[in-house]
Structures are given as structure tokens and as C-alpha cells.
Amino acid sequence: MRIINNTNLFGKGIVIVFMGVLLIQCSSKGQQENSQKDVNSRQFKPDIDIELTATTKNMQLLPGEQTNVFTYESKLIKGNEESLEKLQGTYLGPIIHVKPGQKIRVRFKNQLPRESIIHWHGLHIPPDMDGHPAYAINKEEEYIYEFKVNNRPGTYWFHPHPHQITGPQVYYGLAGMFIVEEEEPELPSGKYDMPMVLQDRTFDTDNQLVYLKGNRMERMRGFLGNRILVNGDVDRQMEVKKATYRFRFLNGSNSRIYKLAWSDGSDVIAIGTGGGLLEQPVEKDYIMIAPGERVDIWKNFSDYNANKKLKLKSLAFDDGTSMGMGGRMGGRMSNRMQDNQGVENGTEMDLYTFTVTSESGPEKKLPARLSDVEKINTDDAVNTSNPRPFHFSFERMNWVINGETFDMTEVADWEKVKLNTTEIWEFINGGNGGGMGMMEDMMQMPHPVHIHGLQFQIVERDVSGVDASVWRTVKDGFIDKGWQDTFLLMPGMKVQVIMRFEDFTGKYIYHCHNLEHEDMGMMRNYEVIE
Ligand code: C2O
Ligand code: CU
């Protein structure tokens, strides 16, 4: 397929970096003017109009010194009060509540020292509304989003997406939930429907957030903190009534993966994934949730005794990370990371404590059927027997996709798709054997794969290439049902997804949602053409 010549690749790499800087500036100006012109056409009549300002702030997160964070401040300009739910005492942005079909305008203002742009993770909206890094705006500039909510009810989210600095901007606090909702009387609602944003952070002795300390190995692995915050709060506990709750889990961490389980061994009941409600509830011993993924969990506390303390844990697992010549034989990368104070991926930890009170609240019966999920038929794909391959691997000391790193405007032939077609893409964690021979898979890590602009369905998860000792520790935690926009691709794994490219043409990106990998260029454009 591709002819890879090492010398050429090295040469090309340097050119891409250099050209990238020029292209960012040219393309962001040109494209931006276009979309902003549309915005001023006044034809768009928003149901909800919100101002979101990315700014810096000091917050009392820990006892003692305040912590300097980034945050989205918000203001409701038009719309129902409930559309904008501001959260207190956290750096997290507001929760934006919308209904299917509503029109929303967001006036994004950048008060950060660096460029930024907002991506609406999971939404099916036009490319210039999606937060492609080419649209990043500088300090004091404004970007106006206007789009209609085309998605199913579900748990989506928003976060920055400027090239090479998404990791730090999310880390310092920029993220928020975007919930598409409609009446679901059989499900818990109001205060029984709760966000649960899982993140890890490291604070220094002055209570300031510590990101990467410049260590290249740490960057290649991705940021791992030494403490967990839930909903931006270090105090990870709450009292719950004897009632049924819906917890909308979002893994908003830069690179940490969680293996969610209840401390009493009760089933973890998933009712929704990244693309909304499942057809039927899925009951599991534990659920894997990788960065960018969401899972809605049903929990009935009615049968617990008052004062019962129930913990939500992340159980121990092996994430399959390895480094060294020829894969895992060279020893675990983690063994060489002892100088890093972050807690390794796969370490068992307590995430949250629920204390059941004696008070009762609404108890719901788990519906046998939750929603309609129309299955995309693999025969509808234009490439049913010939899925497009995407190798996520390590080459030339970098994380790459089919041997390439991100370029602001470049789209390869193998990244062009036709509007109104259905395709199957196969994501492979590992090289295609054409790179630098045995060097190419010398480093392996899990990659959470995210495709912008649409929701897909998982056709098949081939685990025959996954190390058995790794697979054993995670195998029951995958929900390969319903709609998704992000999935976990473990080392050696091959995952086929099916999706339809419709409504919008233009360039979207797809990438690894380990934010350090993304920032290092494990991201590419794909283009929908007429
Ligand atoms: Cu949540 Cu391109 O990212
Ligand atoms: Cu990755």
C-alpha cells in the first residue's frame, strides 16, 4: 500500500512540523472568516444562547493555598434557566442541557494566554462548528458556534482542542458536560441524575497543579496524576437516599483508564454509552472507561441498610503498556517510571464513597428496554470485505497513525470518504510491519480512539493479538453495543467500526484521546467529500 522509506520519512517529518506552523495561521484566518460571516447572517434563531469564556482563576481546591486553574465561565444570554447549570466549587465548566433539535449559539471568548478552541465531543455538527484545531483563536478573540442538536439524548461533553496544547488546557481545568435530554419518565431524573467526571491530578506542596515535568518518557506515556478528583472535587463522597440513581460517568482524564466496579461486588449496570441509551441494560462485573468515553450507570440504593458505605472503585488491571525491542519482552515501561510520582494505570483505587441514608427517594424499576438502536448492517458498507486499516503505533520515536502524524490541512487518499456512504474502518493497535521492522512495535500502549463528527457502532473486537495475561484482566469490561464515538484499543487489538458519513462535507479529525498522544500528533484529518 504505502511505500515507506526511512530516509524520506525523516525528511518529511521535519517539513511537516515547519509547514504546520505556517498553515495553522493561514488556514485558521481564512476558514474562520467564512464561518463567522455565516454567523452574522442573522438567519440563525437560537433557542439557547450562551457565552463561554475560557479564563484563569484561583480556587480553593485544597486546604491552604488556592490553586490556579483554567475554567469556562458562563453566562446565559437567551434560553431556559435550566439550559445552563453552573457548578460551584469546581474548575469544571457548566453543564449545558439541550433537547434534540434545539438550536444553540455559543459565544466562545478566549481569555487564556494561549490559543484555544472548543470541541463538542460526540456531536454531529458541521466541521467549522466542531472545534478543529485550525479554528483556534488567540487571546481576546471570539469564536461563535451555531448549530442544531442532531444527536440522540445522551451524555456528551466539550473541551479545548488547540493543536499540541489540548492536554495542558484540559488538565488545568477546561471541560464541561453537554447533556442532550428528553423526557424519560422511567429513568431517574433531577437530583437523581448525576454527572460523575473522573479525572486525575497532581498538586505540588503549594497546592498548584503539576502537569508534565518535561520528561519525554512521561509525555510518551501520557499524564498520570497521584490523586483522583470527581466533578473537579477532591472530596469524593456523598450521601445518597434509598433511591435509584443515574450516574453519567465521563472519563475526563488525560490518559488514565478506569475499571469501574462496586465495592460490594454488585453488578455494574450500564444503560447508556457515548451515543445515548443502549437498547437494553448491560450488567457487568466491571466496566472499562477510557479517556473521552462516557457510560451511564444505573444504581438502586434502596435495598442497602442505612449508613452503608458503598465504594465505587477502579479495580487493578494490566493495560498492556510495554517498551523495549520486540514488544513486551524488553520489560515493562512502568518499571522504568519509578521517578514519576503519578499512580500507574491499572492500579487499584477507590474513586468515590456513597453513604446510604435512612431517607427514601424514588425507586425505579430497571426497564428491560431502554431505546431503539438501529443496527447498521455491515452489508450497507461500501467496503464490507475490505475495511480501511488504521494502524495506531509507535515509529520514529513518535505515536503515529499509519506512519503519519498530524498536519493541520493534510488529508491522505486513505482518509477521504464519500458523503452518504457507509464504511467499515479497522483500527489496529500495532504497526503494519512496513515501518522500521522490529523497531516499530517497541513501544505499545492502549489508545482510546475517537472520531469527530459522528457516532459509530462496533462491528467486531478481535483480541487474538492481545497478550492473554493482559486480556484476562479487562475482558469483561467492554460494551460493544449501541452508539459510540470513542473506544479503547488495547495493545494487539483490532477493532472494526461501522459508520455513515452524512449531512456535512469537510475535514474532521480522528485521534488518540490519550491527550498527550494527541498533542504529540497521533491525530489526522479525514475528509467527507461529495
Ligand atoms: Cu474529546 Cu478530539 O476530542
Ligand atoms: Cu494513544
XYZ file of C-alpha atoms and ligand atoms in Angstrom:
534
model
C 0.000 0.000 0.000
C 2.259 2.791 1.191
C 5.892 2.628 0.359
C 7.830 3.591 3.387
C 11.365 4.704 3.054
C 13.013 5.647 6.303
C 15.099 8.462 4.917
C 12.104 10.057 3.268
C 10.022 9.788 6.347
C 12.560 11.539 8.485
C 12.872 14.306 5.922
C 9.136 14.662 5.587
C 8.650 14.814 9.310
C 10.743 17.924 9.596
C 8.950 19.638 6.712
C 5.566 18.857 8.222
C 6.471 20.465 11.509
C 7.742 23.588 9.819
C 4.881 23.910 7.351
C 2.414 23.160 10.095
C 3.219 26.419 11.832
C 2.573 28.420 8.684
C -0.572 26.543 7.802
C -2.104 26.952 11.215
C -2.023 30.695 10.783
C -3.181 30.860 7.190
C -5.946 28.331 7.444
C -7.296 29.478 10.765
C -7.731 33.018 9.451
C -9.323 32.039 6.148
C -11.706 29.431 7.466
C -12.629 31.458 10.446
C -13.777 34.405 8.427
C -16.102 32.157 6.494
C -17.853 30.663 9.424
C -18.066 33.944 11.252
C -19.656 35.514 8.202
C -22.359 32.862 8.281
C -22.869 33.589 11.906
C -23.658 37.185 11.206
C -26.215 36.284 8.598
C -28.881 36.518 11.324
C -30.783 33.629 9.871
C -29.970 31.504 12.837
C -32.517 31.857 15.608
C -31.084 30.122 18.650
C -33.238 28.528 21.318
C -30.271 28.800 23.634
C -27.582 31.453 23.519
C -24.622 31.090 25.838
C -21.376 32.874 26.423
C -18.440 30.676 27.446
C -15.200 32.336 28.443
C -12.029 30.349 28.957
C -10.081 32.104 31.663
C -7.721 31.598 34.572
C -8.865 31.684 38.160
C -7.743 30.920 41.708
C -9.858 28.356 43.509
C -9.937 26.765 46.919
C -9.498 23.121 45.952
C -7.349 22.033 48.880
C -6.919 23.385 52.411
C -4.373 26.208 52.425
C -3.205 27.947 49.271
C -5.613 28.448 46.435
C -4.948 26.650 43.176
C -4.570 28.456 39.891
C -6.785 26.766 37.302
C -8.295 27.300 33.876
C -12.062 27.358 33.763
C -15.006 28.098 31.478
C -17.077 30.909 32.908
C -20.566 31.055 31.523
C -23.481 33.345 31.037
C -26.940 32.568 29.716
C -27.928 35.178 27.162
C -31.098 33.521 25.970
C -32.964 30.370 26.839
C -34.414 28.419 29.646
C -32.668 28.799 33.028
C -32.127 25.055 33.155
C -30.128 25.110 29.937
C -27.058 26.321 31.763
C -26.206 24.584 35.017
C -23.281 26.270 36.726
C -21.312 24.175 39.157
C -19.971 25.565 42.411
C -16.559 24.911 43.883
C -15.071 23.252 40.844
C -12.928 24.293 37.922
C -15.229 22.323 35.603
C -17.331 24.274 33.178
C -21.113 24.426 33.362
C -23.348 21.570 32.295
C -25.171 22.559 29.140
C -28.613 20.946 28.870
C -30.251 20.819 25.473
C -33.058 18.956 23.772
C -32.814 17.141 20.450
C -33.489 19.553 17.605
C -32.768 22.696 19.605
C -30.560 25.371 18.144
C -27.702 26.619 20.220
C -25.342 29.527 19.894
C -22.176 29.586 21.965
C -20.033 32.694 22.029
C -16.652 31.387 22.956
C -14.271 34.014 24.332
C -10.648 33.240 24.902
C -9.011 34.909 27.901
C -6.222 32.372 28.159
C -2.618 33.252 27.460
C -2.577 30.802 24.516
C -4.799 29.971 21.571
C -7.825 27.722 22.119
C -10.960 26.357 20.519
C -13.838 24.226 21.828
C -14.664 20.758 20.538
C -18.150 19.350 21.156
C -17.210 15.744 21.742
C -19.676 13.313 20.187
C -21.863 15.818 18.375
C -22.840 15.516 14.734
C -22.337 19.089 13.546
C -20.614 20.821 10.595
C -16.798 20.832 10.502
C -16.469 24.552 11.238
C -18.572 24.108 14.382
C -16.683 21.067 15.588
C -13.572 22.703 17.026
C -10.965 21.556 14.544
C -7.624 22.954 15.758
C -7.369 25.033 12.576
C -10.068 27.294 14.023
C -8.187 28.077 17.226
C -8.486 31.693 18.296
C -5.985 33.813 20.165
C -6.351 35.619 23.436
C -9.109 38.240 23.395
C -10.683 36.757 20.278
C -14.156 35.294 19.958
C -15.474 32.308 18.044
C -19.182 31.939 17.550
C -20.701 28.489 17.315
C -24.174 27.998 15.948
C -25.562 24.561 15.449
C -28.612 22.411 15.739
C -28.547 19.462 18.119
C -28.738 16.425 15.859
C -27.772 13.827 18.434
C -29.724 11.282 20.370
C -30.325 12.094 24.026
C -27.154 11.226 25.893
C -24.045 12.344 27.707
C -21.668 14.373 25.569
C -19.002 16.855 26.586
C -16.873 19.763 25.491
C -13.226 20.598 25.913
C -10.431 22.558 24.210
C -8.783 21.296 21.059
C -5.870 23.566 20.050
C -3.066 21.656 18.379
C -0.328 20.449 20.738
C -1.807 22.069 23.845
C -5.091 20.230 24.367
C -3.533 18.123 27.142
C -2.492 21.024 29.372
C -5.678 23.034 28.751
C -7.909 20.132 29.767
C -5.597 19.319 32.652
C -5.713 22.818 34.110
C -9.488 22.612 34.157
C -11.226 23.178 30.834
C -14.043 20.683 30.307
C -17.777 20.505 30.739
C -20.697 18.217 30.101
C -23.175 18.657 27.277
C -26.300 16.678 28.008
C -28.916 16.061 25.362
C -32.110 15.132 27.124
C -35.750 14.486 26.611
C -38.488 13.204 28.884
C -37.510 9.762 30.140
C -40.055 9.162 32.896
C -38.890 5.632 33.569
C -35.351 6.814 34.369
C -34.036 8.703 37.411
C -34.138 12.467 36.913
C -33.397 15.733 38.656
C -31.006 15.252 41.556
C -31.076 11.506 40.944
C -29.401 12.057 37.592
C -25.811 12.993 38.379
C -22.662 13.786 36.435
C -19.514 11.963 37.523
C -16.440 13.377 35.849
C -13.393 11.245 36.606
C -10.004 12.946 36.464
C -6.569 12.560 37.995
C -4.300 15.384 39.041
C -1.056 16.011 40.893
C -0.634 19.001 43.224
C 2.675 20.379 44.440
C 3.317 21.439 48.041
C 1.932 24.910 47.233
C -1.318 23.319 46.037
C -0.544 24.101 42.401
C -1.318 21.650 39.634
C 1.693 19.840 38.260
C 1.490 18.790 34.628
C 4.353 17.057 32.850
C 7.747 17.807 34.228
C 9.331 17.866 30.803
C 10.321 14.235 30.855
C 9.873 12.861 27.352
C 9.070 9.376 28.572
C 6.307 10.776 30.736
C 4.853 12.585 27.747
C 5.014 9.472 25.598
C 3.068 7.566 28.193
C 0.623 10.347 28.951
C -0.069 12.276 32.137
C -0.938 10.197 35.195
C -1.683 12.016 38.438
C -1.377 10.841 42.006
C -4.890 11.686 43.158
C -8.398 11.424 41.794
C -10.911 14.235 41.524
C -14.561 13.614 40.790
C -16.534 16.511 39.356
C -13.457 18.612 39.983
C -13.645 17.966 43.700
C -11.020 16.276 45.857
C -13.733 15.325 48.351
C -15.063 12.210 46.712
C -18.103 11.264 48.698
C -21.778 11.981 49.039
C -24.838 10.850 50.886
C -27.447 9.096 48.814
C -31.036 8.258 49.573
C -32.579 4.838 49.343
C -33.472 5.571 45.758
C -32.449 4.860 42.202
C -29.765 6.982 40.608
C -28.379 7.504 37.155
C -24.689 8.389 37.181
C -23.298 9.829 33.984
C -19.662 8.858 34.077
C -17.243 10.747 31.903
C -13.593 9.860 31.835
C -12.192 13.363 31.536
C -8.651 12.280 32.435
C -5.743 12.905 30.091
C -4.597 9.299 29.919
C -5.913 7.314 32.860
C -8.198 4.346 32.209
C -10.609 3.153 34.901
C -12.058 -0.271 35.576
C -15.279 0.680 37.353
C -16.732 -1.674 39.950
C -18.799 -1.543 43.145
C -17.020 -2.441 46.368
C -19.697 -4.975 47.341
C -19.284 -6.853 44.091
C -22.756 -5.985 42.845
C -23.216 -5.732 39.092
C -22.356 -2.525 37.339
C -25.427 -1.767 35.252
C -24.831 0.308 32.149
C -27.804 1.957 30.500
C -26.001 4.297 28.136
C -22.773 4.796 26.218
C -21.238 7.789 24.442
C -24.088 7.931 21.951
C -27.009 7.690 24.357
C -29.150 4.953 25.800
C -28.481 1.329 24.978
C -31.221 -0.873 23.655
C -31.191 -2.887 26.852
C -29.297 -2.560 30.125
C -25.960 -4.362 30.281
C -24.931 -5.900 33.596
C -21.264 -6.458 34.208
C -18.774 -7.220 36.962
C -16.861 -4.107 35.910
C -16.706 -1.604 33.076
C -13.606 -0.223 31.369
C -13.801 3.505 30.670
C -11.015 5.147 28.679
C -10.315 8.882 28.295
C -13.111 10.587 26.356
C -15.622 7.780 26.933
C -18.908 8.099 28.776
C -21.042 5.450 30.373
C -24.363 5.960 32.157
C -24.735 3.707 35.169
C -27.914 2.741 36.950
C -27.738 2.198 40.703
C -30.511 1.407 43.095
C -29.545 2.050 46.743
C -33.000 1.143 48.089
C -32.028 -2.245 49.442
C -28.946 -1.119 51.317
C -29.092 -0.548 55.052
C -28.863 2.986 56.343
C -25.256 4.047 56.960
C -23.981 1.536 54.455
C -20.857 2.858 52.769
C -20.578 1.711 49.212
C -17.482 2.492 47.228
C -17.022 2.892 43.579
C -13.622 1.522 42.750
C -11.253 1.219 39.879
C -10.015 -2.358 40.055
C -6.499 -3.465 39.200
C -5.767 -4.353 35.590
C -2.872 -4.671 33.201
C -3.058 -2.003 30.485
C -0.520 -3.830 28.335
C 1.948 -0.945 28.207
C 5.376 -2.145 27.276
C 8.582 -0.848 25.913
C 11.706 -2.364 24.566
C 12.776 -4.124 21.436
C 10.255 -6.555 20.128
C 7.350 -5.652 22.319
C 6.789 -6.821 25.858
C 9.934 -8.867 26.081
C 12.005 -5.828 26.882
C 10.217 -5.323 30.146
C 7.524 -3.058 31.400
C 7.822 0.567 30.723
C 6.268 1.257 34.052
C 9.231 -0.285 35.820
C 11.355 2.476 34.462
C 8.974 5.176 35.527
C 9.533 4.961 39.237
C 10.792 8.515 39.401
C 7.364 9.696 38.343
C 5.006 10.362 41.188
C 1.893 9.501 39.170
C -0.013 6.384 40.059
C 0.308 3.828 37.269
C -2.603 2.981 35.031
C -4.230 -0.173 36.306
C -3.530 0.438 39.982
C -6.478 -0.404 42.195
C -8.014 2.696 43.751
C -11.116 3.990 45.485
C -12.876 6.580 43.370
C -15.932 7.561 45.381
C -17.837 6.713 48.557
C -21.630 6.702 48.717
C -23.184 6.697 52.182
C -26.752 5.471 52.162
C -29.004 7.492 54.474
C -32.259 6.327 56.050
C -34.264 8.631 53.817
C -36.078 7.208 50.828
C -36.412 8.670 47.373
C -37.979 7.475 44.132
C -37.214 3.864 43.431
C -37.307 2.899 39.787
C -37.560 -0.424 38.095
C -34.810 -1.125 35.607
C -36.526 -1.056 32.199
C -35.994 -4.169 30.111
C -35.914 -1.971 27.066
C -34.304 1.468 27.050
C -34.295 2.744 23.495
C -34.193 1.780 19.852
C -30.747 1.327 18.441
C -30.952 0.819 14.745
C -28.160 -1.507 13.823
C -26.102 -0.537 10.784
C -25.950 -3.524 8.500
C -22.380 -4.431 7.513
C -23.661 -5.147 4.011
C -24.553 -1.463 3.698
C -20.876 -0.549 3.798
C -19.083 0.218 0.561
C -16.110 -1.785 1.850
C -17.696 -4.651 3.766
C -14.987 -7.157 2.907
C -12.205 -4.600 2.733
C -12.207 -2.344 5.815
C -9.878 0.660 5.768
C -6.930 -0.118 8.045
C -5.679 2.400 10.613
C -2.554 1.341 12.477
C -2.006 3.118 15.777
C 1.626 2.531 16.590
C 4.974 3.898 17.609
C 7.528 4.867 14.985
C 10.442 7.253 14.774
C 10.098 7.992 18.483
C 6.549 9.150 17.989
C 2.962 7.943 18.199
C 1.614 7.671 14.668
C -1.430 6.650 12.639
C -0.467 4.613 9.569
C 3.016 6.007 9.983
C 1.907 9.644 9.925
C 1.483 12.420 12.449
C -0.905 15.340 12.383
C -0.759 18.029 9.767
C -3.266 20.851 10.021
C -4.591 20.555 6.474
C -3.237 17.342 5.009
C -5.643 14.543 4.130
C -4.207 11.387 2.597
C -6.113 9.407 -0.032
C -6.835 6.789 2.580
C -8.582 9.433 4.653
C -11.114 10.588 2.078
C -14.648 9.291 2.225
C -17.747 9.973 0.218
C -20.785 11.765 1.538
C -23.768 9.474 2.058
C -21.744 6.296 2.188
C -21.299 3.758 4.950
C -17.847 2.391 5.685
C -16.083 -0.021 7.965
C -12.800 1.127 9.441
C -10.448 -1.229 11.179
C -8.248 0.149 13.927
C -5.182 -1.895 14.745
C -3.021 -1.294 17.773
C 0.392 -2.068 16.333
C 2.322 -1.324 13.179
C 1.685 -2.721 9.738
C 5.109 -4.311 9.599
C 6.276 -1.890 6.944
C 7.959 0.715 9.102
C 11.288 0.198 10.733
C 10.947 -3.519 11.079
C 11.263 -4.779 14.595
C 11.736 -1.281 15.967
C 8.244 -0.218 15.172
C 6.347 -2.004 17.888
C 8.979 -1.500 20.518
C 6.561 0.561 22.486
C 2.949 -0.399 22.961
C 0.196 1.321 24.835
C -3.572 1.396 24.949
C -5.054 4.095 22.675
C -8.586 5.436 23.163
C -9.652 6.083 19.558
C -12.026 8.983 18.908
C -13.597 10.014 15.601
C -15.043 13.513 15.352
C -18.356 14.463 13.856
C -20.299 11.236 14.120
C -21.329 8.200 16.118
C -20.377 4.704 15.028
C -21.130 1.138 16.002
C -18.587 -1.504 16.887
C -18.718 -4.424 14.483
C -16.022 -6.609 15.909
C -13.301 -6.611 18.533
C -10.551 -9.055 17.570
C -8.439 -9.838 20.613
C -6.399 -12.676 19.191
C -3.310 -10.459 19.189
C -3.778 -9.232 22.751
C -1.451 -10.698 25.354
C -3.540 -13.241 27.262
C -2.326 -12.054 30.654
C -3.451 -8.512 29.796
C -6.776 -9.548 28.282
C -7.708 -11.649 31.289
C -7.740 -8.500 33.448
C -10.022 -6.394 31.243
C -12.054 -8.756 29.070
C -15.428 -8.376 30.759
C -15.390 -4.591 30.755
C -16.270 -3.674 27.173
C -19.692 -2.576 25.965
C -19.611 -3.111 22.220
C -23.213 -2.120 21.765
C -25.134 0.995 20.989
C -23.614 4.151 19.581
C -20.126 5.330 20.399
C -17.598 7.957 19.408
C -14.622 6.689 21.413
C -13.399 3.187 22.194
C -10.425 1.621 23.900
C -7.920 -0.069 21.599
C -5.625 -2.219 23.724
C -2.173 -3.311 22.510
C -2.540 -6.021 19.862
C -6.261 -5.415 19.475
C -8.148 -4.888 16.220
C -11.497 -3.154 16.294
C -13.846 -2.688 13.357
C -16.365 0.127 13.469
C -19.112 0.961 11.034
C -20.365 4.470 10.362
C -22.226 6.578 7.897
C -20.900 9.887 6.597
C -23.859 12.141 6.161
C -25.143 15.721 6.219
C -21.812 17.548 6.195
C -18.776 17.659 3.966
C -15.359 18.850 5.017
C -12.484 17.943 7.272
C -12.889 16.377 10.655
C -10.225 14.814 12.795
C -9.790 11.444 14.415
C -7.172 10.768 17.017
C -5.971 9.071 20.134
C -7.772 10.512 23.172
C -4.759 9.990 25.363
C -4.299 13.754 25.280
C -0.516 13.630 25.350
C -0.545 11.255 22.387
C -2.945 13.588 20.613
C -0.700 16.566 21.337
C 2.295 14.640 20.007
C 0.461 14.265 16.714
C -1.406 10.953 16.990
C -4.219 12.644 15.128
C -5.197 13.002 11.460
C -7.795 14.662 9.267
C -10.398 12.698 7.406
C -12.441 14.437 4.763
C -16.009 13.874 3.682
C -16.293 14.788 0.010
C -19.256 14.971 -2.352
Cu -12.714 14.693 23.061
Cu -10.872 15.379 19.500
O -11.732 15.051 21.339
Cu -2.589 6.857 22.253
